[in-house]
């Protein structure tokens, strides 16, 4: 008992882990701002080619190869009704629900908690025949963009999740799997559309969320371009449709969380 009490006192006295003093922080801060700007740039104007479209969902890519490997940047836009930006990004970021929607994952570990809004993940992805199995180690940061930020525009609120590859002493790249290099951002904005009748409360019928998902994934190792582009074309639309529907369904009978 005494030991437990001493331990508890020690934990209470320990300084709170603060993200802003973590060595990764400058990089997290810089990338988050950069990715927000990148996500909000228009896709019209030439460089992006539409490769998938379904209802409101549009997916664009730029063909790009690095050292003979396909790394095609992806930019997808979508909009759905019935959920808020906060609800969307929360489910995208939270390790608790990842297996409920990300079907590309075989294992997931939270290696580190940098702060309440920043985690380090290690994920083992499903193997794609005929190439080696991949894993990914990345930090993941969730943030609300201040309403006075011009990036908020006419939205009720704006949220972002940024994921980027990192290194961690608990999971060195020992060659057992091929390590993916990724930069991903997921930006959501809530619009109150259509507005409720005067004096009426906002219900889920008044919620419209606009979503932008951007990614650049370098698969590492060896992978034939044709297989990679086929996986890409099949998996990205499947992911975004499945994920957004999952959040809408999950939140349907919950109080609205802005
Ligand atoms: O953003 C997404 N998820 C986040 C939380 O998990 C996070 C993860 C990003 C990892 C992206 C890379 C995933 C590679 C998976 C390879 C196997 C997929 C196919 C499985 C089929 C059974 O940000 C949502 C991610 C949605 C992933 C869509 C697939 C993207 C494919 C990109 C090509 C990279 C291929 C790598 C190896 C394949 C070799 C042919």
PDB file of C-alpha atoms and ligand atoms in Angstrom:
ATOM      1  CA  UNK A   1       0.000   0.000   0.000  1.00  0.00           C
ATOM      2  CA  UNK A   2       2.710   2.422   1.056  1.00  0.00           C
ATOM      3  CA  UNK A   3       4.667   1.591  -2.071  1.00  0.00           C
ATOM      4  CA  UNK A   4       1.598   2.197  -4.225  1.00  0.00           C
ATOM      5  CA  UNK A   5       0.971   5.523  -2.553  1.00  0.00           C
ATOM      6  CA  UNK A   6       4.612   6.573  -3.102  1.00  0.00           C
ATOM      7  CA  UNK A   7       4.330   5.555  -6.746  1.00  0.00           C
ATOM      8  CA  UNK A   8       1.140   7.564  -7.107  1.00  0.00           C
ATOM      9  CA  UNK A   9       2.780  10.630  -5.547  1.00  0.00           C
ATOM     10  CA  UNK A  10       5.734  10.228  -7.886  1.00  0.00           C
ATOM     11  CA  UNK A  11       3.455  10.045 -10.918  1.00  0.00           C
ATOM     12  CA  UNK A  12       1.565  13.102  -9.751  1.00  0.00           C
ATOM     13  CA  UNK A  13       4.818  14.997  -9.359  1.00  0.00           C
ATOM     14  CA  UNK A  14       6.148  13.980 -12.770  1.00  0.00           C
ATOM     15  CA  UNK A  15       6.002  16.799 -15.284  1.00  0.00           C
ATOM     16  CA  UNK A  16       3.190  16.453 -17.794  1.00  0.00           C
ATOM     17  CA  UNK A  17       4.446  15.341 -21.175  1.00  0.00           C
ATOM     18  CA  UNK A  18       4.007  18.384 -23.309  1.00  0.00           C
ATOM     19  CA  UNK A  19       3.988  18.103 -27.092  1.00  0.00           C
ATOM     20  CA  UNK A  20       5.612  21.481 -27.576  1.00  0.00           C
ATOM     21  CA  UNK A  21       8.876  20.384 -25.926  1.00  0.00           C
ATOM     22  CA  UNK A  22       9.085  17.060 -27.780  1.00  0.00           C
ATOM     23  CA  UNK A  23      11.906  16.904 -30.364  1.00  0.00           C
ATOM     24  CA  UNK A  24       9.390  16.033 -33.101  1.00  0.00           C
ATOM     25  CA  UNK A  25       7.263  19.084 -32.357  1.00  0.00           C
ATOM     26  CA  UNK A  26       8.785  21.604 -34.806  1.00  0.00           C
ATOM     27  CA  UNK A  27       8.279  19.088 -37.623  1.00  0.00           C
ATOM     28  CA  UNK A  28       4.701  18.321 -36.562  1.00  0.00           C
ATOM     29  CA  UNK A  29       3.854  22.010 -36.384  1.00  0.00           C
ATOM     30  CA  UNK A  30       5.417  22.797 -39.767  1.00  0.00           C
ATOM     31  CA  UNK A  31       3.872  19.857 -41.616  1.00  0.00           C
ATOM     32  CA  UNK A  32       0.394  20.418 -40.181  1.00  0.00           C
ATOM     33  CA  UNK A  33       0.287  24.023 -41.408  1.00  0.00           C
ATOM     34  CA  UNK A  34       1.808  23.046 -44.761  1.00  0.00           C
ATOM     35  CA  UNK A  35      -0.636  20.175 -45.310  1.00  0.00           C
ATOM     36  CA  UNK A  36      -3.612  22.348 -44.419  1.00  0.00           C
ATOM     37  CA  UNK A  37      -2.611  24.776 -47.187  1.00  0.00           C
ATOM     38  CA  UNK A  38      -1.951  21.922 -49.609  1.00  0.00           C
ATOM     39  CA  UNK A  39      -5.345  20.315 -48.883  1.00  0.00           C
ATOM     40  CA  UNK A  40      -7.134  23.587 -49.510  1.00  0.00           C
ATOM     41  CA  UNK A  41      -5.529  24.241 -52.894  1.00  0.00           C
ATOM     42  CA  UNK A  42      -7.874  23.765 -55.820  1.00  0.00           C
ATOM     43  CA  UNK A  43      -7.633  20.536 -57.813  1.00  0.00           C
ATOM     44  CA  UNK A  44      -8.704  22.259 -61.012  1.00  0.00           C
ATOM     45  CA  UNK A  45      -6.028  23.517 -63.333  1.00  0.00           C
ATOM     46  CA  UNK A  46      -4.171  20.679 -64.916  1.00  0.00           C
ATOM     47  CA  UNK A  47      -1.801  18.738 -62.674  1.00  0.00           C
ATOM     48  CA  UNK A  48      -4.414  16.497 -61.081  1.00  0.00           C
ATOM     49  CA  UNK A  49      -6.172  13.782 -63.047  1.00  0.00           C
ATOM     50  CA  UNK A  50      -9.513  12.422 -61.937  1.00  0.00           C
ATOM     51  CA  UNK A  51      -9.369   8.623 -61.610  1.00  0.00           C
ATOM     52  CA  UNK A  52     -12.452   7.773 -59.569  1.00  0.00           C
ATOM     53  CA  UNK A  53     -15.802   9.420 -59.027  1.00  0.00           C
ATOM     54  CA  UNK A  54     -18.853   8.252 -57.156  1.00  0.00           C
ATOM     55  CA  UNK A  55     -21.598  10.639 -56.038  1.00  0.00           C
ATOM     56  CA  UNK A  56     -19.893  13.526 -54.266  1.00  0.00           C
ATOM     57  CA  UNK A  57     -16.599  11.664 -53.982  1.00  0.00           C
ATOM     58  CA  UNK A  58     -13.856  12.600 -56.424  1.00  0.00           C
ATOM     59  CA  UNK A  59     -10.357  11.171 -56.432  1.00  0.00           C
ATOM     60  CA  UNK A  60      -7.398  12.685 -58.235  1.00  0.00           C
ATOM     61  CA  UNK A  61      -3.829  11.578 -58.681  1.00  0.00           C
ATOM     62  CA  UNK A  62      -0.587  12.808 -60.133  1.00  0.00           C
ATOM     63  CA  UNK A  63       1.610  10.174 -61.704  1.00  0.00           C
ATOM     64  CA  UNK A  64       4.979  10.306 -60.020  1.00  0.00           C
ATOM     65  CA  UNK A  65       7.836   7.846 -59.730  1.00  0.00           C
ATOM     66  CA  UNK A  66      10.843   7.946 -57.430  1.00  0.00           C
ATOM     67  CA  UNK A  67      13.750   5.592 -58.161  1.00  0.00           C
ATOM     68  CA  UNK A  68      11.440   3.543 -60.348  1.00  0.00           C
ATOM     69  CA  UNK A  69       8.772   3.236 -57.631  1.00  0.00           C
ATOM     70  CA  UNK A  70       5.248   4.568 -58.017  1.00  0.00           C
ATOM     71  CA  UNK A  71       4.541   7.227 -55.387  1.00  0.00           C
ATOM     72  CA  UNK A  72       1.541   8.923 -57.105  1.00  0.00           C
ATOM     73  CA  UNK A  73       0.255  11.722 -54.846  1.00  0.00           C
ATOM     74  CA  UNK A  74      -3.470  11.389 -54.184  1.00  0.00           C
ATOM     75  CA  UNK A  75      -6.017  14.052 -53.440  1.00  0.00           C
ATOM     76  CA  UNK A  76      -9.614  13.153 -52.719  1.00  0.00           C
ATOM     77  CA  UNK A  77     -12.611  15.336 -51.943  1.00  0.00           C
ATOM     78  CA  UNK A  78     -15.917  14.186 -50.599  1.00  0.00           C
ATOM     79  CA  UNK A  79     -18.919  15.504 -48.724  1.00  0.00           C
ATOM     80  CA  UNK A  80     -21.418  13.711 -46.554  1.00  0.00           C
ATOM     81  CA  UNK A  81     -24.397  14.658 -44.410  1.00  0.00           C
ATOM     82  CA  UNK A  82     -25.116  13.784 -40.815  1.00  0.00           C
ATOM     83  CA  UNK A  83     -21.767  14.210 -39.076  1.00  0.00           C
ATOM     84  CA  UNK A  84     -19.424  16.995 -37.983  1.00  0.00           C
ATOM     85  CA  UNK A  85     -15.778  17.610 -38.859  1.00  0.00           C
ATOM     86  CA  UNK A  86     -14.807  16.789 -35.283  1.00  0.00           C
ATOM     87  CA  UNK A  87     -16.630  13.443 -35.403  1.00  0.00           C
ATOM     88  CA  UNK A  88     -14.925  12.574 -38.706  1.00  0.00           C
ATOM     89  CA  UNK A  89     -11.374  13.408 -37.617  1.00  0.00           C
ATOM     90  CA  UNK A  90     -11.830  11.848 -34.197  1.00  0.00           C
ATOM     91  CA  UNK A  91     -12.665   8.467 -35.745  1.00  0.00           C
ATOM     92  CA  UNK A  92      -9.831   8.814 -38.262  1.00  0.00           C
ATOM     93  CA  UNK A  93      -7.277   9.553 -35.537  1.00  0.00           C
ATOM     94  CA  UNK A  94      -8.389   7.393 -32.597  1.00  0.00           C
ATOM     95  CA  UNK A  95      -6.596   4.050 -32.183  1.00  0.00           C
ATOM     96  CA  UNK A  96      -9.706   2.662 -30.429  1.00  0.00           C
ATOM     97  CA  UNK A  97     -11.734   2.354 -33.617  1.00  0.00           C
ATOM     98  CA  UNK A  98      -9.068   1.898 -36.285  1.00  0.00           C
ATOM     99  CA  UNK A  99      -9.866  -1.746 -36.957  1.00  0.00           C
ATOM    100  CA  UNK A 100     -13.518  -0.886 -37.459  1.00  0.00           C
ATOM    101  CA  UNK A 101     -12.773   0.908 -40.726  1.00  0.00           C
ATOM    102  CA  UNK A 102      -9.171   0.472 -41.947  1.00  0.00           C
ATOM    103  CA  UNK A 103      -9.247  -2.877 -43.725  1.00  0.00           C
ATOM    104  CA  UNK A 104      -5.624  -2.595 -44.911  1.00  0.00           C
ATOM    105  CA  UNK A 105      -4.312  -3.262 -41.388  1.00  0.00           C
ATOM    106  CA  UNK A 106      -3.262  -6.531 -39.810  1.00  0.00           C
ATOM    107  CA  UNK A 107      -1.751  -5.195 -36.545  1.00  0.00           C
ATOM    108  CA  UNK A 108      -1.588  -1.800 -34.852  1.00  0.00           C
ATOM    109  CA  UNK A 109       0.399  -0.639 -31.834  1.00  0.00           C
ATOM    110  CA  UNK A 110       0.550   2.773 -30.194  1.00  0.00           C
ATOM    111  CA  UNK A 111       4.300   3.073 -29.588  1.00  0.00           C
ATOM    112  CA  UNK A 112       4.211   6.421 -27.881  1.00  0.00           C
ATOM    113  CA  UNK A 113       1.874   9.102 -26.619  1.00  0.00           C
ATOM    114  CA  UNK A 114       3.603  12.405 -27.274  1.00  0.00           C
ATOM    115  CA  UNK A 115       0.588  14.316 -25.958  1.00  0.00           C
ATOM    116  CA  UNK A 116      -3.180  14.083 -25.797  1.00  0.00           C
ATOM    117  CA  UNK A 117      -3.374  14.997 -29.492  1.00  0.00           C
ATOM    118  CA  UNK A 118      -0.272  13.280 -30.888  1.00  0.00           C
ATOM    119  CA  UNK A 119       0.480   9.543 -31.006  1.00  0.00           C
ATOM    120  CA  UNK A 120       3.104   7.357 -32.637  1.00  0.00           C
ATOM    121  CA  UNK A 121       1.710   4.305 -34.415  1.00  0.00           C
ATOM    122  CA  UNK A 122       3.259   1.143 -35.753  1.00  0.00           C
ATOM    123  CA  UNK A 123       1.030  -0.662 -38.248  1.00  0.00           C
ATOM    124  CA  UNK A 124       1.480  -3.900 -40.094  1.00  0.00           C
ATOM    125  CA  UNK A 125      -0.433  -3.862 -43.362  1.00  0.00           C
ATOM    126  CA  UNK A 126      -1.895  -6.787 -45.255  1.00  0.00           C
ATOM    127  CA  UNK A 127       0.415  -8.358 -47.750  1.00  0.00           C
ATOM    128  CA  UNK A 128      -0.296  -7.658 -51.389  1.00  0.00           C
ATOM    129  CA  UNK A 129       0.715 -10.482 -53.692  1.00  0.00           C
ATOM    130  CA  UNK A 130       3.374 -10.768 -55.151  1.00  0.00           C
ATOM    131  CA  UNK A 131       5.307  -8.266 -53.037  1.00  0.00           C
ATOM    132  CA  UNK A 132       6.718  -8.327 -49.507  1.00  0.00           C
ATOM    133  CA  UNK A 133       4.561  -7.331 -46.548  1.00  0.00           C
ATOM    134  CA  UNK A 134       4.793  -3.678 -45.472  1.00  0.00           C
ATOM    135  CA  UNK A 135       4.716  -1.858 -42.165  1.00  0.00           C
ATOM    136  CA  UNK A 136       4.419   1.849 -41.348  1.00  0.00           C
ATOM    137  CA  UNK A 137       5.669   3.839 -38.371  1.00  0.00           C
ATOM    138  CA  UNK A 138       4.276   7.348 -38.129  1.00  0.00           C
ATOM    139  CA  UNK A 139       3.235  10.152 -35.827  1.00  0.00           C
ATOM    140  CA  UNK A 140      -0.399  11.208 -35.974  1.00  0.00           C
ATOM    141  CA  UNK A 141      -1.568  14.625 -34.859  1.00  0.00           C
ATOM    142  CA  UNK A 142      -5.140  15.920 -34.525  1.00  0.00           C
ATOM    143  CA  UNK A 143      -5.981  19.623 -34.277  1.00  0.00           C
ATOM    144  CA  UNK A 144      -8.808  22.108 -34.549  1.00  0.00           C
ATOM    145  CA  UNK A 145      -8.030  25.118 -36.734  1.00  0.00           C
ATOM    146  CA  UNK A 146      -8.923  28.345 -34.981  1.00  0.00           C
ATOM    147  CA  UNK A 147     -12.103  29.983 -36.278  1.00  0.00           C
ATOM    148  CA  UNK A 148     -10.180  33.232 -36.870  1.00  0.00           C
ATOM    149  CA  UNK A 149      -7.736  31.413 -39.187  1.00  0.00           C
ATOM    150  CA  UNK A 150      -8.468  32.338 -42.826  1.00  0.00           C
ATOM    151  CA  UNK A 151      -8.240  28.594 -43.591  1.00  0.00           C
ATOM    152  CA  UNK A 152     -11.538  28.182 -41.756  1.00  0.00           C
ATOM    153  CA  UNK A 153     -13.291  30.173 -44.500  1.00  0.00           C
ATOM    154  CA  UNK A 154     -17.069  30.053 -44.298  1.00  0.00           C
ATOM    155  CA  UNK A 155     -17.024  26.788 -42.380  1.00  0.00           C
ATOM    156  CA  UNK A 156     -18.539  26.396 -38.940  1.00  0.00           C
ATOM    157  CA  UNK A 157     -15.340  24.654 -37.868  1.00  0.00           C
ATOM    158  CA  UNK A 158     -12.250  23.033 -39.399  1.00  0.00           C
ATOM    159  CA  UNK A 159     -10.224  20.071 -38.162  1.00  0.00           C
ATOM    160  CA  UNK A 160      -7.129  18.301 -39.433  1.00  0.00           C
ATOM    161  CA  UNK A 161      -5.295  15.037 -38.840  1.00  0.00           C
ATOM    162  CA  UNK A 162      -1.750  14.789 -40.122  1.00  0.00           C
ATOM    163  CA  UNK A 163       0.217  11.532 -40.316  1.00  0.00           C
ATOM    164  CA  UNK A 164       3.874  11.322 -41.235  1.00  0.00           C
ATOM    165  CA  UNK A 165       6.530   8.630 -41.136  1.00  0.00           C
ATOM    166  CA  UNK A 166       8.946   8.780 -38.246  1.00  0.00           C
ATOM    167  CA  UNK A 167      11.529   6.670 -36.475  1.00  0.00           C
ATOM    168  CA  UNK A 168      11.240   5.181 -33.026  1.00  0.00           C
ATOM    169  CA  UNK A 169      13.762   3.217 -30.918  1.00  0.00           C
ATOM    170  CA  UNK A 170      11.121   0.591 -30.026  1.00  0.00           C
ATOM    171  CA  UNK A 171      10.662  -0.381 -33.673  1.00  0.00           C
ATOM    172  CA  UNK A 172      13.831  -0.040 -35.720  1.00  0.00           C
ATOM    173  CA  UNK A 173      13.494  -0.921 -39.367  1.00  0.00           C
ATOM    174  CA  UNK A 174      15.098  -4.365 -39.123  1.00  0.00           C
ATOM    175  CA  UNK A 175      14.154  -5.549 -42.576  1.00  0.00           C
ATOM    176  CA  UNK A 176      11.546  -8.072 -41.477  1.00  0.00           C
ATOM    177  CA  UNK A 177       8.978  -6.041 -43.381  1.00  0.00           C
ATOM    178  CA  UNK A 178       9.411  -3.332 -45.988  1.00  0.00           C
ATOM    179  CA  UNK A 179       8.743   0.008 -44.361  1.00  0.00           C
ATOM    180  CA  UNK A 180       6.366   2.371 -46.135  1.00  0.00           C
ATOM    181  CA  UNK A 181       7.074   6.095 -46.145  1.00  0.00           C
ATOM    182  CA  UNK A 182       3.912   8.154 -45.893  1.00  0.00           C
ATOM    183  CA  UNK A 183       2.547  11.653 -45.571  1.00  0.00           C
ATOM    184  CA  UNK A 184      -1.216  11.795 -45.105  1.00  0.00           C
ATOM    185  CA  UNK A 185      -3.596  14.574 -44.218  1.00  0.00           C
ATOM    186  CA  UNK A 186      -7.305  14.444 -43.535  1.00  0.00           C
ATOM    187  CA  UNK A 187      -9.083  17.797 -43.361  1.00  0.00           C
ATOM    188  CA  UNK A 188     -12.771  18.247 -42.519  1.00  0.00           C
ATOM    189  CA  UNK A 189     -15.054  21.271 -42.354  1.00  0.00           C
ATOM    190  CA  UNK A 190     -18.586  21.421 -40.971  1.00  0.00           C
ATOM    191  CA  UNK A 191     -21.231  23.528 -42.704  1.00  0.00           C
ATOM    192  CA  UNK A 192     -24.673  24.166 -41.242  1.00  0.00           C
ATOM    193  CA  UNK A 193     -26.510  23.438 -44.463  1.00  0.00           C
ATOM    194  CA  UNK A 194     -29.398  23.815 -44.803  1.00  0.00           C
ATOM    195  CA  UNK A 195     -29.728  26.046 -41.720  1.00  0.00           C
ATOM    196  CA  UNK A 196     -32.530  25.068 -39.338  1.00  0.00           C
ATOM    197  CA  UNK A 197     -35.748  27.100 -39.420  1.00  0.00           C
ATOM    198  CA  UNK A 198     -35.636  30.155 -37.193  1.00  0.00           C
ATOM    199  CA  UNK A 199     -35.623  29.254 -33.512  1.00  0.00           C
ATOM    200  CA  UNK A 200     -35.167  25.536 -34.244  1.00  0.00           C
ATOM    201  CA  UNK A 201     -32.176  23.575 -32.950  1.00  0.00           C
ATOM    202  CA  UNK A 202     -29.525  22.132 -35.265  1.00  0.00           C
ATOM    203  CA  UNK A 203     -30.157  18.455 -35.987  1.00  0.00           C
ATOM    204  CA  UNK A 204     -28.051  15.994 -37.954  1.00  0.00           C
ATOM    205  CA  UNK A 205     -30.093  16.888 -41.065  1.00  0.00           C
ATOM    206  CA  UNK A 206     -28.458  20.321 -40.922  1.00  0.00           C
ATOM    207  CA  UNK A 207     -24.899  18.975 -40.959  1.00  0.00           C
ATOM    208  CA  UNK A 208     -22.754  18.840 -44.055  1.00  0.00           C
ATOM    209  CA  UNK A 209     -19.125  17.868 -43.755  1.00  0.00           C
ATOM    210  CA  UNK A 210     -16.605  18.536 -46.514  1.00  0.00           C
ATOM    211  CA  UNK A 211     -13.646  16.239 -46.544  1.00  0.00           C
ATOM    212  CA  UNK A 212     -10.242  16.403 -48.201  1.00  0.00           C
ATOM    213  CA  UNK A 213      -7.822  13.492 -47.999  1.00  0.00           C
ATOM    214  CA  UNK A 214      -4.294  13.773 -49.363  1.00  0.00           C
ATOM    215  CA  UNK A 215      -1.586  11.165 -49.341  1.00  0.00           C
ATOM    216  CA  UNK A 216       1.841  10.429 -50.701  1.00  0.00           C
ATOM    217  CA  UNK A 217       2.921   6.870 -50.027  1.00  0.00           C
ATOM    218  CA  UNK A 218       6.315   5.528 -51.013  1.00  0.00           C
ATOM    219  CA  UNK A 219       5.945   1.752 -50.780  1.00  0.00           C
ATOM    220  CA  UNK A 220       9.715   1.159 -50.406  1.00  0.00           C
ATOM    221  CA  UNK A 221      11.447  -2.015 -51.525  1.00  0.00           C
ATOM    222  CA  UNK A 222      10.203  -3.487 -54.758  1.00  0.00           C
ATOM    223  CA  UNK A 223       6.691  -3.466 -56.147  1.00  0.00           C
ATOM    224  CA  UNK A 224       5.577  -3.665 -59.763  1.00  0.00           C
ATOM    225  CA  UNK A 225       4.014  -0.404 -60.951  1.00  0.00           C
ATOM    226  CA  UNK A 226       0.986  -2.145 -62.440  1.00  0.00           C
ATOM    227  CA  UNK A 227       0.122  -3.947 -59.171  1.00  0.00           C
ATOM    228  CA  UNK A 228       0.659  -0.779 -57.165  1.00  0.00           C
ATOM    229  CA  UNK A 229      -1.570   1.360 -59.387  1.00  0.00           C
ATOM    230  CA  UNK A 230      -4.252  -1.355 -59.371  1.00  0.00           C
ATOM    231  CA  UNK A 231      -4.220  -1.568 -55.544  1.00  0.00           C
ATOM    232  CA  UNK A 232      -4.312   2.207 -55.333  1.00  0.00           C
ATOM    233  CA  UNK A 233      -7.280   2.503 -57.684  1.00  0.00           C
ATOM    234  CA  UNK A 234      -9.247  -0.166 -55.864  1.00  0.00           C
ATOM    235  CA  UNK A 235      -8.352   0.598 -52.234  1.00  0.00           C
ATOM    236  CA  UNK A 236      -8.574   4.409 -51.948  1.00  0.00           C
ATOM    237  CA  UNK A 237     -12.211   4.770 -53.085  1.00  0.00           C
ATOM    238  CA  UNK A 238     -13.126   1.759 -50.947  1.00  0.00           C
ATOM    239  CA  UNK A 239     -11.464   3.333 -47.909  1.00  0.00           C
ATOM    240  CA  UNK A 240     -13.031   6.785 -48.184  1.00  0.00           C
ATOM    241  CA  UNK A 241     -16.545   5.509 -48.892  1.00  0.00           C
ATOM    242  CA  UNK A 242     -16.377   2.938 -46.124  1.00  0.00           C
ATOM    243  CA  UNK A 243     -14.845   5.285 -43.579  1.00  0.00           C
ATOM    244  CA  UNK A 244     -17.283   8.176 -44.071  1.00  0.00           C
ATOM    245  CA  UNK A 245     -20.303   5.845 -44.005  1.00  0.00           C
ATOM    246  CA  UNK A 246     -18.953   4.200 -40.874  1.00  0.00           C
ATOM    247  CA  UNK A 247     -18.766   7.550 -39.049  1.00  0.00           C
ATOM    248  CA  UNK A 248     -22.219   8.696 -40.213  1.00  0.00           C
ATOM    249  CA  UNK A 249     -23.787   5.395 -39.082  1.00  0.00           C
ATOM    250  CA  UNK A 250     -21.911   5.364 -35.787  1.00  0.00           C
ATOM    251  CA  UNK A 251     -22.918   8.937 -34.899  1.00  0.00           C
ATOM    252  CA  UNK A 252     -26.535   8.770 -36.113  1.00  0.00           C
ATOM    253  CA  UNK A 253     -28.095   8.274 -32.694  1.00  0.00           C
ATOM    254  CA  UNK A 254     -25.457  10.167 -30.691  1.00  0.00           C
ATOM    255  CA  UNK A 255     -25.651  13.791 -29.561  1.00  0.00           C
ATOM    256  CA  UNK A 256     -23.898  16.102 -32.054  1.00  0.00           C
ATOM    257  CA  UNK A 257     -20.230  16.701 -31.158  1.00  0.00           C
ATOM    258  CA  UNK A 258     -18.863  19.917 -32.658  1.00  0.00           C
TER     259      UNK A 258
HETATM  260  O1  LIG B   1      -5.068   6.909 -44.241  1.00  0.00           O
HETATM  261  C1  LIG B   1      -5.471   5.794 -44.001  1.00  0.00           C
HETATM  262  N1  LIG B   1      -5.209   5.174 -42.861  1.00  0.00           N
HETATM  263  C2  LIG B   1      -4.494   5.749 -41.777  1.00  0.00           C
HETATM  264  C3  LIG B   1      -4.669   4.906 -40.559  1.00  0.00           C
HETATM  265  O2  LIG B   1      -4.333   3.587 -40.793  1.00  0.00           O
HETATM  266  C4  LIG B   1      -3.027   5.982 -42.050  1.00  0.00           C
HETATM  267  C5  LIG B   1      -2.408   4.859 -42.804  1.00  0.00           C
HETATM  268  C6  LIG B   1      -1.790   4.928 -43.924  1.00  0.00           C
HETATM  269  C7  LIG B   1      -1.178   3.775 -44.584  1.00  0.00           C
HETATM  270  C8  LIG B   1      -1.321   3.867 -46.043  1.00  0.00           C
HETATM  271  C9  LIG B   1      -0.590   2.803 -46.767  1.00  0.00           C
HETATM  272  C10 LIG B   1      -1.265   1.517 -46.725  1.00  0.00           C
HETATM  273  C11 LIG B   1      -0.586   0.511 -47.532  1.00  0.00           C
HETATM  274  C12 LIG B   1      -1.323  -0.746 -47.417  1.00  0.00           C
HETATM  275  C13 LIG B   1      -0.945  -1.777 -48.328  1.00  0.00           C
HETATM  276  C14 LIG B   1      -2.022  -2.796 -48.431  1.00  0.00           C
HETATM  277  C15 LIG B   1      -3.319  -2.249 -48.841  1.00  0.00           C
HETATM  278  C16 LIG B   1      -4.210  -3.181 -49.528  1.00  0.00           C
HETATM  279  C17 LIG B   1      -4.874  -4.165 -48.684  1.00  0.00           C
HETATM  280  C18 LIG B   1      -5.792  -4.975 -49.480  1.00  0.00           C
HETATM  281  C19 LIG B   1      -6.238  -6.205 -48.848  1.00  0.00           C
HETATM  282  O3  LIG B   1      -2.866   7.197 -42.681  1.00  0.00           O
HETATM  283  C20 LIG B   1      -6.314   5.038 -45.026  1.00  0.00           C
HETATM  284  C21 LIG B   1      -5.437   4.215 -45.876  1.00  0.00           C
HETATM  285  C22 LIG B   1      -6.112   3.604 -47.033  1.00  0.00           C
HETATM  286  C23 LIG B   1      -5.129   2.743 -47.767  1.00  0.00           C
HETATM  287  C24 LIG B   1      -5.481   2.529 -49.172  1.00  0.00           C
HETATM  288  C25 LIG B   1      -4.456   1.734 -49.890  1.00  0.00           C
HETATM  289  C26 LIG B   1      -3.333   2.551 -50.393  1.00  0.00           C
HETATM  290  C27 LIG B   1      -2.406   1.855 -51.280  1.00  0.00           C
HETATM  291  C28 LIG B   1      -1.199   2.700 -51.496  1.00  0.00           C
HETATM  292  C29 LIG B   1      -0.116   1.995 -52.160  1.00  0.00           C
HETATM  293  C30 LIG B   1       0.931   1.516 -51.228  1.00  0.00           C
HETATM  294  C31 LIG B   1       1.167   0.081 -51.416  1.00  0.00           C
HETATM  295  C32 LIG B   1       2.149  -0.530 -50.582  1.00  0.00           C
HETATM  296  C33 LIG B   1       2.453  -1.924 -50.852  1.00  0.00           C
HETATM  297  C34 LIG B   1       1.707  -2.669 -51.868  1.00  0.00           C
HETATM  298  C35 LIG B   1       2.569  -3.261 -52.870  1.00  0.00           C
HETATM  299  C36 LIG B   1       1.879  -3.657 -54.136  1.00  0.00           C
END
